[in-house]
Amino acid sequence: MGRVGIIGVGQSAFVRSYPGSIRELVFEGFQEAMSDAKITAADMDATVVCSAPEYDKQRSPAGVIAEYLGLNPQPTFYAETLCSSSSTGLKLAYSLVQSGLHDSVMVLGFQIMSQLSSEESQERMGRGADIQWESPFGTMMPAYYAMHAQAHMAAYGTTLEDLALIRVKAATYGQLNEKAVYRKPVALEQFTDSENIFSQPVATPLRTGDCCANADGSSCIIVASEEKAKALGCDPVWILGLGAASAPVNMAGRERLTGLNVAEKAAEQAYRMAGITAKDVDVAEVHDCFTIAELMAYENLGFAAPGEGRDLIRSKETYKEGSIPVNVDGGLLSKGHPIGATGGSQIRTIVLQLRGEAGDIQVKDPTIGLVHNIGGVGLYGNVTILGRD
Amino acid sequence: MAKKELDTRFSRFGTVSFAAVTQVNDFIDHLDQGKLMGTRCKDCGRHYFPPRAHCAASLSGDMEWFEVKGSGKLMGFSTLKYAPTGFKDDLPYTIATVDYGDYRVFGRIDPGLAPEELSVGMAMKAVADKTRNGQLTYVFRKA
Ligand SMILES: [Zn+2]
């Protein structure tokens, strides 16, 4: 099998409310990735468009977006795994190129969430769970992750302060990311000051400070075969490993709440395909939609043993200078979480890190990077491993 | 010709129901009679909660009802301070998963039970109940 690499990455700024339509928002990530790869629309053989449905009114967005970006008459289609849609898109792009069907494929992720009220978007997210058996109880994303937090705290003695430390780290780097929604510093005291918004409970034990914000945003990743990349004069970051898994939608189907099986399964596959172990990862982006999600990711990816995730954050090993830097772009907690665009943004961060182009947040000389992107509450798990020559 | 009427019993489930028609609609009648029921595959004996009309492992639709009885262990819980559209009047409420061994049940804690009294691992039992808006549901109480 030949190698498949990423030759261009881009994302829009992630914002609370984008003043435009989905096609205009997608253009922003597209523009950055095309300028990054220094190619033209005619160089692209196909596009995969990724988002979670029902946040905007457009049905079958792939057609509208391909037209707006000048990508007709090349084939385009839609891919969806909720919050991990664009990681799924990357897996499809890899497969299309590796199969020889196409030489280059673009993965476009987007979401406009601001056109719904916060209650409406919680309702949409809740309906990403089991609408027959769970949604009638009034479920929402923070509450599901809160159940995991409660179980993790009971099993291992993880504390609310451990969770807060993850947000403090996120804010340390979010301040440096001009594409992030939340750019203010965060202090541990904000979680204990009852007057502070960060300490307000959302779904116990999770507080406002434990949750990422909804956002509008787009991302674009350009994938090509080794030969095509060479012909285009690009220097790719290689896709070394891809893992993906699914789990029962209903919480009643889950054997445990202290971790996500899909993340463990996806990581196993990705490590095996790349021929590496967790110890070989130099920099990682994990799906920190909530602080507890990052803590569980440390354990599910093998950066820490089960129950020992808290030691990594307490000792600052996941900071930029630590043994395994995680989410040094601020993570979803700082950037915001425009569902369909999120995976693409994580991939972009790791590509920039591996090229040594990450600026203020550059980790020292990484050769292998990892992206952990979860759809729903541990419903879809995706782990991608990237490397440079 | 008169249009055949759809069996929409399932729309009576939960504060807001998002599904009306299902082949396990008898669940609603059992709940109405005070019984929380799951299904068991007659071929392989697997217990299913929530109930299913089919067993994928046996490629069979030959199922029978069983009652969720006895007690299970509380796996995790969370009290919501915000609610999605349609659930605001229920606030605050606590969702939970209870492990019965052969199967697990997801639902809400009885509003009469204070969240401070809950801890992971404690014994709970599910009982049929009504929501504030008169819909059918079930809640977890201390076993
Ligand atoms: Zn069976």
Short mmCIF file of C-alpha atoms and ligand atoms in Angstrom, two decimals:
data_model
loop_
_atom_site.label_atom_id
_atom_site.label_comp_id
_atom_site.label_asym_id
_atom_site.label_seq_id
_atom_site.Cartn_x
_atom_site.Cartn_y
_atom_site.Cartn_z
CA MET A 1 0.00 0.00 0.00
CA GLY A 2 1.19 3.49 -0.80
CA ARG A 3 1.23 6.27 1.73
CA VAL A 4 -1.58 8.77 2.17
CA GLY A 5 -0.93 12.19 3.62
CA ILE A 6 -2.45 15.52 4.54
CA ILE A 7 -1.31 18.35 2.28
CA GLY A 8 -3.44 21.23 3.50
CA VAL A 9 -5.28 22.28 6.66
CA GLY A 10 -7.56 25.16 7.49
CA GLN A 11 -10.26 26.34 9.84
CA SER A 12 -12.41 29.40 10.33
CA ALA A 13 -12.30 31.28 13.61
CA PHE A 14 -14.67 29.48 16.00
CA VAL A 15 -17.20 32.10 17.11
CA ARG A 16 -20.37 32.34 19.19
CA SER A 17 -22.41 33.57 16.27
CA TYR A 18 -21.22 33.58 12.67
CA PRO A 19 -22.80 36.40 10.65
CA GLY A 20 -23.42 34.36 7.52
CA SER A 21 -24.72 31.14 6.00
CA ILE A 22 -23.18 27.65 6.10
CA ARG A 23 -21.64 27.96 2.63
CA GLU A 24 -19.94 31.23 3.57
CA LEU A 25 -18.67 29.77 6.83
CA VAL A 26 -17.29 26.68 5.07
CA PHE A 27 -15.51 28.94 2.58
CA GLU A 28 -13.33 30.32 5.40
CA GLY A 29 -11.79 26.97 6.34
CA PHE A 30 -11.55 26.02 2.65
CA GLN A 31 -9.72 29.24 1.79
CA GLU A 32 -7.10 28.66 4.48
CA ALA A 33 -6.52 25.01 3.52
CA MET A 34 -6.27 25.78 -0.22
CA SER A 35 -3.77 28.58 0.45
CA ASP A 36 -1.88 26.25 2.78
CA ALA A 37 -1.61 23.50 0.12
CA LYS A 38 -1.15 26.05 -2.69
CA ILE A 39 -3.44 24.15 -5.03
CA THR A 40 -6.58 24.91 -7.05
CA ALA A 41 -10.07 23.39 -7.03
CA ALA A 42 -9.21 21.48 -10.22
CA ASP A 43 -6.59 19.54 -8.20
CA MET A 44 -9.31 18.03 -6.01
CA ASP A 45 -10.91 14.77 -7.09
CA ALA A 46 -13.75 14.55 -4.53
CA THR A 47 -15.15 16.11 -1.36
CA VAL A 48 -16.64 14.70 1.83
CA VAL A 49 -18.87 17.14 3.72
CA CYS A 50 -19.32 16.58 7.46
CA SER A 51 -21.72 18.03 10.04
CA ALA A 52 -24.38 16.95 12.51
CA PRO A 53 -27.89 17.35 11.06
CA GLU A 54 -30.74 19.61 12.18
CA TYR A 55 -28.77 22.62 13.45
CA ASP A 56 -29.51 24.48 10.22
CA LYS A 57 -32.29 23.91 7.70
CA GLN A 58 -30.24 22.80 4.70
CA ARG A 59 -30.86 19.20 3.74
CA SER A 60 -28.04 17.42 1.90
CA PRO A 61 -25.49 20.23 2.45
CA ALA A 62 -22.77 18.54 0.38
CA GLY A 63 -24.27 19.73 -2.91
CA VAL A 64 -24.66 23.34 -1.84
CA ILE A 65 -21.17 23.51 -0.42
CA ALA A 66 -19.40 21.80 -3.35
CA GLU A 67 -21.04 24.30 -5.71
CA TYR A 68 -20.08 27.33 -3.61
CA LEU A 69 -16.45 26.21 -3.39
CA GLY A 70 -16.16 25.62 -7.16
CA LEU A 71 -15.87 21.86 -6.68
CA ASN A 72 -18.38 20.77 -9.35
CA PRO A 73 -18.48 18.42 -11.18
CA GLN A 74 -16.32 16.31 -8.82
CA PRO A 75 -18.27 13.85 -6.64
CA THR A 76 -19.32 14.93 -3.17
CA PHE A 77 -21.24 13.30 -0.33
CA TYR A 78 -22.20 13.77 3.29
CA ALA A 79 -20.76 11.91 6.30
CA GLU A 80 -22.01 12.08 9.87
CA THR A 81 -21.00 10.70 13.27
CA LEU A 82 -22.19 13.67 15.39
CA CYS A 83 -19.19 15.41 17.05
CA SER A 84 -16.66 13.17 15.28
CA SER A 85 -18.04 13.67 11.77
CA SER A 86 -14.89 15.17 10.30
CA SER A 87 -12.66 12.42 11.73
CA THR A 88 -14.99 9.98 10.00
CA GLY A 89 -14.60 12.14 6.90
CA LEU A 90 -10.83 11.79 7.15
CA LYS A 91 -11.14 8.01 7.40
CA LEU A 92 -13.31 7.98 4.27
CA ALA A 93 -10.90 10.27 2.44
CA TYR A 94 -8.00 7.99 3.35
CA SER A 95 -9.95 4.96 2.09
CA LEU A 96 -10.92 6.64 -1.18
CA VAL A 97 -7.31 7.55 -1.86
CA GLN A 98 -5.81 4.27 -0.62
CA SER A 99 -8.26 2.33 -2.82
CA GLY A 100 -6.97 4.19 -5.86
CA LEU A 101 -10.42 5.54 -6.68
CA HIS A 102 -9.27 9.14 -6.17
CA ASP A 103 -5.85 10.80 -5.84
CA SER A 104 -7.00 13.68 -3.64
CA VAL A 105 -10.02 14.18 -1.38
CA MET A 106 -11.10 17.20 0.65
CA VAL A 107 -12.81 16.84 4.04
CA LEU A 108 -15.02 19.80 4.93
CA GLY A 109 -16.53 20.07 8.40
CA PHE A 110 -18.93 22.74 9.57
CA GLN A 111 -21.62 23.67 12.08
CA ILE A 112 -23.74 26.71 12.70
CA MET A 113 -25.29 26.30 16.16
CA SER A 114 -26.10 29.92 16.99
CA GLN A 115 -29.35 29.96 15.04
CA LEU A 116 -30.92 27.83 17.80
CA SER A 117 -31.49 28.79 21.44
CA SER A 118 -29.34 26.99 23.99
CA GLU A 119 -32.35 24.85 25.08
CA GLU A 120 -33.10 23.93 21.47
CA SER A 121 -29.53 22.92 20.80
CA GLN A 122 -29.52 20.80 24.00
CA GLU A 123 -32.67 19.16 22.65
CA ARG A 124 -30.94 18.43 19.32
CA MET A 125 -27.92 17.01 21.14
CA GLY A 126 -30.18 14.98 23.43
CA ARG A 127 -31.79 13.50 20.33
CA GLY A 128 -28.33 12.32 19.26
CA ALA A 129 -28.89 9.75 22.04
CA ASP A 130 -31.73 7.16 22.05
CA ILE A 131 -34.92 9.12 21.27
CA GLN A 132 -37.19 6.19 22.07
CA TRP A 133 -35.83 5.25 25.49
CA GLU A 134 -33.62 8.08 26.79
CA SER A 135 -34.72 11.46 25.43
CA PRO A 136 -38.20 11.19 27.09
CA PHE A 137 -36.36 11.58 30.44
CA GLY A 138 -35.02 15.01 29.42
CA THR A 139 -31.41 14.09 28.77
CA MET A 140 -28.66 16.38 27.55
CA MET A 141 -24.95 16.01 26.80
CA PRO A 142 -23.58 17.57 30.03
CA ALA A 143 -25.76 15.23 32.14
CA TYR A 144 -24.49 12.10 30.40
CA TYR A 145 -20.85 13.11 30.86
CA ALA A 146 -21.74 14.12 34.43
CA MET A 147 -22.81 10.52 35.09
CA HIS A 148 -19.38 9.41 33.88
CA ALA A 149 -17.77 11.99 36.17
CA GLN A 150 -19.82 10.80 39.16
CA ALA A 151 -18.84 7.18 38.45
CA HIS A 152 -15.15 8.07 37.93
CA MET A 153 -15.01 10.05 41.17
CA ALA A 154 -16.64 7.20 43.09
CA ALA A 155 -14.38 4.51 41.61
CA TYR A 156 -11.04 6.30 41.74
CA GLY A 157 -11.30 9.30 44.05
CA THR A 158 -10.94 11.81 41.21
CA THR A 159 -11.91 15.23 42.58
CA LEU A 160 -13.72 18.30 41.30
CA GLU A 161 -10.41 20.12 41.61
CA ASP A 162 -8.79 17.64 39.22
CA LEU A 163 -11.49 18.47 36.70
CA ALA A 164 -11.02 22.20 37.24
CA LEU A 165 -7.27 21.83 36.64
CA ILE A 166 -8.06 20.58 33.14
CA ARG A 167 -9.99 23.77 32.40
CA VAL A 168 -7.16 25.88 33.84
CA LYS A 169 -4.75 24.16 31.42
CA ALA A 170 -7.12 24.64 28.50
CA ALA A 171 -7.38 28.37 29.24
CA THR A 172 -3.59 28.67 29.49
CA TYR A 173 -3.43 27.85 25.78
CA GLY A 174 -6.81 29.15 24.68
CA GLN A 175 -5.54 32.64 25.41
CA LEU A 176 -2.91 32.14 22.71
CA ASN A 177 -5.32 30.82 20.07
CA GLU A 178 -6.79 33.63 18.04
CA LYS A 179 -9.36 31.24 16.56
CA ALA A 180 -10.76 30.25 19.98
CA VAL A 181 -14.09 31.44 21.40
CA TYR A 182 -12.87 31.66 25.00
CA ARG A 183 -9.58 33.52 25.39
CA LYS A 184 -9.54 34.63 29.03
CA PRO A 185 -7.32 33.11 31.74
CA VAL A 186 -9.04 30.79 34.22
CA ALA A 187 -8.04 30.38 37.88
CA LEU A 188 -8.90 27.44 40.13
CA GLU A 189 -10.62 29.87 42.54
CA GLN A 190 -13.33 30.55 39.94
CA PHE A 191 -14.64 27.04 40.55
CA THR A 192 -14.98 27.55 44.31
CA ASP A 193 -16.27 31.14 44.29
CA SER A 194 -20.05 30.71 44.48
CA GLU A 195 -20.53 34.11 42.78
CA ASN A 196 -18.50 33.03 39.75
CA ILE A 197 -20.28 31.59 36.69
CA PHE A 198 -17.66 28.80 36.49
CA SER A 199 -18.85 27.35 39.81
CA GLN A 200 -22.53 27.18 38.82
CA PRO A 201 -23.80 23.62 38.48
CA VAL A 202 -25.06 22.56 35.03
CA ALA A 203 -25.58 18.85 35.68
CA THR A 204 -24.00 17.68 38.96
CA PRO A 205 -21.11 17.27 39.50
CA LEU A 206 -20.22 19.25 36.36
CA ARG A 207 -20.18 23.05 36.56
CA THR A 208 -20.28 25.70 33.86
CA GLY A 209 -16.47 25.78 33.93
CA ASP A 210 -16.34 22.07 33.11
CA CYS A 211 -18.26 22.51 29.84
CA CYS A 212 -17.22 23.71 26.41
CA ALA A 213 -19.32 26.29 24.60
CA ASN A 214 -21.36 25.79 21.45
CA ALA A 215 -19.79 27.58 18.52
CA ASP A 216 -20.05 28.22 14.81
CA GLY A 217 -17.10 27.13 12.76
CA SER A 218 -15.67 25.25 9.80
CA SER A 219 -12.60 23.15 9.07
CA CYS A 220 -10.94 21.76 5.96
CA ILE A 221 -8.41 18.94 5.56
CA ILE A 222 -6.92 18.02 2.18
CA VAL A 223 -5.78 14.42 1.73
CA ALA A 224 -3.68 13.09 -1.16
CA SER A 225 -1.71 10.06 -2.27
CA GLU A 226 2.08 10.25 -2.06
CA GLU A 227 2.35 10.56 -5.86
CA LYS A 228 -0.29 13.28 -6.07
CA ALA A 229 1.32 15.22 -3.21
CA LYS A 230 4.65 15.04 -5.02
CA ALA A 231 3.10 16.18 -8.30
CA LEU A 232 1.52 19.13 -6.50
CA GLY A 233 4.80 20.04 -4.80
CA CYS A 234 3.41 19.43 -1.30
CA ASP A 235 5.23 18.03 1.75
CA PRO A 236 2.62 15.88 3.51
CA VAL A 237 2.08 14.89 7.10
CA TRP A 238 1.35 11.15 6.88
CA ILE A 239 -1.73 9.35 8.11
CA LEU A 240 -0.15 6.45 10.01
CA GLY A 241 -3.07 4.99 11.92
CA LEU A 242 -6.86 5.10 11.90
CA GLY A 243 -9.14 3.52 14.47
CA ALA A 244 -12.88 3.75 14.89
CA ALA A 245 -15.51 2.02 17.03
CA SER A 246 -19.14 2.22 18.12
CA ALA A 247 -21.00 1.47 21.35
CA PRO A 248 -24.65 1.06 22.40
CA VAL A 249 -26.46 4.40 22.19
CA ASN A 250 -28.40 3.87 25.41
CA MET A 251 -26.50 4.22 28.69
CA ALA A 252 -28.23 0.98 29.69
CA GLY A 253 -26.02 -0.72 27.08
CA ARG A 254 -22.77 0.39 28.70
CA GLU A 255 -20.93 -2.00 31.00
CA ARG A 256 -19.11 0.82 32.76
CA LEU A 257 -19.28 4.58 33.12
CA THR A 258 -15.69 5.15 34.24
CA GLY A 259 -14.34 5.29 30.69
CA LEU A 260 -15.31 5.11 27.02
CA ASN A 261 -14.93 1.70 25.40
CA VAL A 262 -15.03 3.26 21.92
CA ALA A 263 -11.92 5.31 22.68
CA GLU A 264 -10.02 2.26 23.91
CA LYS A 265 -11.01 0.18 20.89
CA ALA A 266 -10.23 2.97 18.41
CA ALA A 267 -6.87 3.62 20.06
CA GLU A 268 -5.92 -0.08 19.96
CA GLN A 269 -6.65 -0.20 16.22
CA ALA A 270 -4.84 3.05 15.46
CA TYR A 271 -1.74 2.10 17.48
CA ARG A 272 -1.61 -1.31 15.78
CA MET A 273 -1.96 0.16 12.30
CA ALA A 274 0.73 2.76 13.01
CA GLY A 275 2.95 0.17 14.73
CA ILE A 276 3.38 2.36 17.81
CA THR A 277 2.29 2.49 21.46
CA ALA A 278 0.93 5.30 23.62
CA LYS A 279 4.49 6.08 24.75
CA ASP A 280 5.48 7.06 21.21
CA VAL A 281 2.94 9.90 21.00
CA ASP A 282 4.61 13.32 21.23
CA VAL A 283 1.53 15.55 21.13
CA ALA A 284 -2.21 14.85 21.30
CA GLU A 285 -5.56 16.48 20.73
CA VAL A 286 -8.35 14.88 22.73
CA HIS A 287 -12.10 15.45 22.71
CA ASP A 288 -12.53 17.63 25.82
CA CYS A 289 -16.16 18.63 25.36
CA PHE A 290 -16.18 18.39 29.17
CA THR A 291 -13.26 18.29 31.60
CA ILE A 292 -14.09 14.70 32.57
CA ALA A 293 -13.90 13.72 28.89
CA GLU A 294 -10.23 14.78 28.75
CA LEU A 295 -9.46 12.94 31.98
CA MET A 296 -11.04 9.72 30.68
CA ALA A 297 -9.16 10.18 27.38
CA TYR A 298 -5.81 10.11 29.22
CA GLU A 299 -6.75 6.68 30.53
CA ASN A 300 -8.52 5.29 27.46
CA LEU A 301 -5.58 6.24 25.20
CA GLY A 302 -3.06 4.63 27.55
CA PHE A 303 -1.33 7.87 28.61
CA ALA A 304 -2.27 6.88 32.17
CA ALA A 305 -3.54 3.69 33.83
CA PRO A 306 -7.26 3.54 34.67
CA GLY A 307 -7.91 5.83 37.63
CA GLU A 308 -4.58 7.61 37.30
CA GLY A 309 -5.57 10.28 34.78
CA ARG A 310 -5.67 12.82 37.58
CA ASP A 311 -1.94 12.36 38.26
CA LEU A 312 -1.14 13.57 34.73
CA ILE A 313 -2.98 16.86 35.18
CA ARG A 314 -1.82 17.36 38.79
CA SER A 315 1.81 16.98 37.72
CA LYS A 316 1.24 19.12 34.60
CA GLU A 317 2.51 16.30 32.37
CA THR A 318 -0.12 17.26 29.77
CA TYR A 319 1.12 20.86 29.56
CA LYS A 320 3.27 21.93 26.59
CA GLU A 321 6.53 21.12 28.41
CA GLY A 322 5.25 17.86 29.92
CA SER A 323 5.81 14.27 28.83
CA ILE A 324 2.57 14.13 26.81
CA PRO A 325 1.23 17.56 25.83
CA VAL A 326 -2.56 17.45 25.34
CA ASN A 327 -4.78 20.12 23.80
CA VAL A 328 -2.16 22.83 23.71
CA ASP A 329 -4.40 24.74 21.29
CA GLY A 330 -6.89 25.28 24.16
CA GLY A 331 -9.05 22.27 23.30
CA LEU A 332 -12.78 22.35 22.80
CA LEU A 333 -13.04 23.94 26.25
CA SER A 334 -11.40 27.10 24.85
CA LYS A 335 -12.00 26.88 21.11
CA GLY A 336 -15.68 26.02 21.38
CA HIS A 337 -17.26 22.96 19.78
CA PRO A 338 -18.85 23.47 16.34
CA ILE A 339 -19.72 19.77 16.13
CA GLY A 340 -19.00 18.89 12.49
CA ALA A 341 -15.90 21.13 12.33
CA THR A 342 -14.28 19.96 15.57
CA GLY A 343 -12.37 16.90 14.34
CA GLY A 344 -10.92 18.88 11.43
CA SER A 345 -9.70 21.56 13.82
CA GLN A 346 -8.01 18.92 16.01
CA ILE A 347 -6.34 17.41 12.94
CA ARG A 348 -5.21 20.87 11.80
CA THR A 349 -3.56 21.51 15.18
CA ILE A 350 -1.60 18.24 15.04
CA VAL A 351 -0.53 18.82 11.41
CA LEU A 352 0.78 22.29 12.33
CA GLN A 353 2.59 20.80 15.36
CA LEU A 354 4.26 18.10 13.24
CA ARG A 355 5.35 20.67 10.67
CA GLY A 356 6.80 22.88 13.42
CA GLU A 357 4.41 25.67 12.44
CA ALA A 358 2.39 25.90 15.67
CA GLY A 359 3.89 29.21 16.83
CA ASP A 360 3.44 30.05 20.54
CA ILE A 361 2.04 26.58 21.31
CA GLN A 362 4.71 24.61 19.45
CA VAL A 363 5.71 21.44 21.30
CA LYS A 364 9.43 20.61 21.06
CA ASP A 365 10.18 18.61 17.91
CA PRO A 366 7.23 16.17 17.74
CA THR A 367 7.29 13.35 15.18
CA ILE A 368 4.07 11.54 16.08
CA GLY A 369 0.74 13.16 16.95
CA LEU A 370 -2.65 11.72 17.93
CA VAL A 371 -6.23 12.93 17.52
CA HIS A 372 -9.03 11.50 19.74
CA ASN A 373 -12.47 12.60 18.54
CA ILE A 374 -15.68 11.25 20.12
CA GLY A 375 -19.19 11.41 18.64
CA GLY A 376 -22.13 11.56 21.06
CA VAL A 377 -21.40 10.35 24.57
CA GLY A 378 -18.95 7.60 23.71
CA LEU A 379 -21.20 6.48 20.88
CA TYR A 380 -18.64 6.87 18.09
CA GLY A 381 -14.92 6.78 18.84
CA ASN A 382 -12.19 7.84 16.42
CA VAL A 383 -8.44 7.89 16.91
CA THR A 384 -6.10 9.13 14.20
CA ILE A 385 -2.31 8.97 14.30
CA LEU A 386 -0.25 11.31 12.15
CA GLY A 387 3.48 11.46 11.59
CA ARG A 388 6.16 13.25 9.63
CA ASP A 389 9.15 11.88 7.81
CA MET B 1 -61.88 3.20 2.59
CA ALA B 2 -61.10 4.28 6.14
CA LYS B 3 -57.44 4.81 6.90
CA LYS B 4 -56.05 2.14 9.18
CA GLU B 5 -55.39 3.70 12.59
CA LEU B 6 -51.80 3.69 13.79
CA ASP B 7 -51.01 2.19 17.18
CA THR B 8 -49.42 5.25 18.81
CA ARG B 9 -49.45 4.06 22.42
CA PHE B 10 -45.76 4.83 22.85
CA SER B 11 -46.46 8.56 22.68
CA ARG B 12 -47.61 8.22 26.31
CA PHE B 13 -44.02 7.51 27.47
CA GLY B 14 -42.04 10.21 29.29
CA THR B 15 -42.46 13.95 29.79
CA VAL B 16 -41.96 14.43 26.05
CA SER B 17 -42.16 11.37 23.82
CA PHE B 18 -40.19 11.44 20.56
CA ALA B 19 -41.50 8.14 19.20
CA ALA B 20 -45.12 6.97 18.90
CA VAL B 21 -45.12 3.73 16.97
CA THR B 22 -43.07 0.70 17.95
CA GLN B 23 -43.53 -3.06 17.99
CA VAL B 24 -42.96 -3.07 21.75
CA ASN B 25 -45.99 -0.87 22.41
CA ASP B 26 -47.27 -3.38 25.00
CA PHE B 27 -44.55 -1.90 27.24
CA ILE B 28 -46.96 1.02 27.70
CA ASP B 29 -49.87 -1.17 28.81
CA HIS B 30 -47.64 -3.00 31.29
CA LEU B 31 -46.37 0.32 32.64
CA ASP B 32 -49.95 1.57 32.90
CA GLN B 33 -50.68 -1.51 35.06
CA GLY B 34 -47.72 -0.70 37.32
CA LYS B 35 -45.24 -3.13 35.78
CA LEU B 36 -41.85 -2.24 34.27
CA MET B 37 -41.12 -4.88 31.66
CA GLY B 38 -38.26 -5.83 29.39
CA THR B 39 -38.09 -8.56 26.76
CA ARG B 40 -36.31 -11.91 26.77
CA CYS B 41 -35.30 -13.85 23.68
CA LYS B 42 -36.96 -17.26 23.69
CA ASP B 43 -34.15 -18.68 21.54
CA CYS B 44 -31.03 -17.62 23.47
CA GLY B 45 -32.47 -16.36 26.75
CA ARG B 46 -30.87 -12.90 26.56
CA HIS B 47 -32.62 -10.23 28.63
CA TYR B 48 -33.18 -6.88 26.98
CA PHE B 49 -33.88 -3.59 28.67
CA PRO B 50 -35.03 -1.37 27.13
CA PRO B 51 -37.25 -4.02 25.52
CA ARG B 52 -36.59 -5.00 21.91
CA ALA B 53 -38.84 -6.62 19.34
CA HIS B 54 -35.95 -8.62 17.90
CA CYS B 55 -32.87 -10.47 19.06
CA ALA B 56 -30.02 -9.68 16.67
CA ALA B 57 -27.91 -12.54 18.07
CA SER B 58 -30.60 -15.14 17.29
CA LEU B 59 -32.01 -13.39 14.19
CA SER B 60 -35.35 -13.90 15.86
CA GLY B 61 -38.47 -11.98 16.71
CA ASP B 62 -39.65 -14.60 19.18
CA MET B 63 -39.58 -12.62 22.40
CA GLU B 64 -41.40 -12.75 25.72
CA TRP B 65 -41.95 -10.10 28.39
CA PHE B 66 -40.27 -10.25 31.81
CA GLU B 67 -40.74 -7.94 34.76
CA VAL B 68 -37.86 -5.77 36.03
CA LYS B 69 -37.87 -6.97 39.65
CA GLY B 70 -35.60 -6.91 42.66
CA SER B 71 -32.85 -4.36 42.97
CA GLY B 72 -29.81 -3.16 41.08
CA LYS B 73 -26.73 -1.07 41.79
CA LEU B 74 -26.58 2.66 41.04
CA MET B 75 -23.80 3.09 38.43
CA GLY B 76 -23.90 6.86 38.02
CA PHE B 77 -26.28 9.80 38.33
CA SER B 78 -26.55 13.51 37.64
CA THR B 79 -28.96 16.23 38.74
CA LEU B 80 -29.82 18.61 35.93
CA LYS B 81 -30.00 22.34 36.65
CA TYR B 82 -30.79 23.19 33.03
CA ALA B 83 -33.10 21.29 30.77
CA PRO B 84 -33.63 20.83 27.06
CA THR B 85 -36.72 22.28 25.38
CA GLY B 86 -39.87 20.72 26.83
CA PHE B 87 -38.46 19.68 30.23
CA LYS B 88 -38.06 23.00 32.05
CA ASP B 89 -41.05 22.40 34.35
CA ASP B 90 -39.46 19.17 35.63
CA LEU B 91 -36.29 20.90 36.95
CA PRO B 92 -34.35 19.95 38.93
CA TYR B 93 -34.37 16.23 38.15
CA THR B 94 -31.84 13.43 38.44
CA ILE B 95 -31.04 10.87 35.74
CA ALA B 96 -29.34 7.59 36.58
CA THR B 97 -28.26 4.17 35.33
CA VAL B 98 -28.90 1.10 37.50
CA ASP B 99 -27.17 -2.24 36.92
CA TYR B 100 -29.39 -5.29 37.49
CA GLY B 101 -26.73 -7.79 36.44
CA ASP B 102 -28.43 -9.40 33.43
CA TYR B 103 -29.37 -5.95 32.10
CA ARG B 104 -29.20 -2.29 33.03
CA VAL B 105 -31.92 0.36 33.26
CA PHE B 106 -31.59 4.05 32.45
CA GLY B 107 -34.14 6.46 33.93
CA ARG B 108 -34.85 9.08 36.56
CA ILE B 109 -34.54 9.06 40.34
CA ASP B 110 -37.84 9.47 42.24
CA PRO B 111 -38.22 13.24 42.75
CA GLY B 112 -39.01 12.50 46.42
CA LEU B 113 -35.49 11.17 46.97
CA ALA B 114 -32.93 13.95 47.63
CA PRO B 115 -29.75 13.76 45.49
CA GLU B 116 -27.70 14.11 48.68
CA GLU B 117 -28.91 10.65 49.69
CA LEU B 118 -27.50 9.04 46.54
CA SER B 119 -24.15 7.33 46.18
CA VAL B 120 -22.64 5.15 43.45
CA GLY B 121 -23.08 1.47 44.30
CA MET B 122 -26.23 1.81 46.43
CA ALA B 123 -29.16 -0.56 45.88
CA MET B 124 -32.08 0.85 43.89
CA LYS B 125 -35.32 -0.48 42.47
CA ALA B 126 -37.30 0.76 39.47
CA VAL B 127 -41.05 1.35 39.89
CA ALA B 128 -43.76 2.50 37.51
CA ASP B 129 -44.81 6.13 37.97
CA LYS B 130 -46.45 9.13 36.31
CA THR B 131 -44.71 12.31 35.18
CA ARG B 132 -45.86 15.78 36.32
CA ASN B 133 -47.75 16.15 33.06
CA GLY B 134 -49.55 12.81 33.51
CA GLN B 135 -47.45 10.72 31.11
CA LEU B 136 -46.26 7.21 31.96
CA THR B 137 -42.75 6.67 33.26
CA TYR B 138 -40.71 4.79 35.86
CA VAL B 139 -38.46 6.03 38.65
CA PHE B 140 -35.71 4.62 40.85
CA ARG B 141 -36.24 4.39 44.61
CA LYS B 142 -34.01 3.10 47.39
CA ALA B 143 -34.27 -0.68 47.51
ZN ZN C 1 -31.58 -14.38 21.12
#
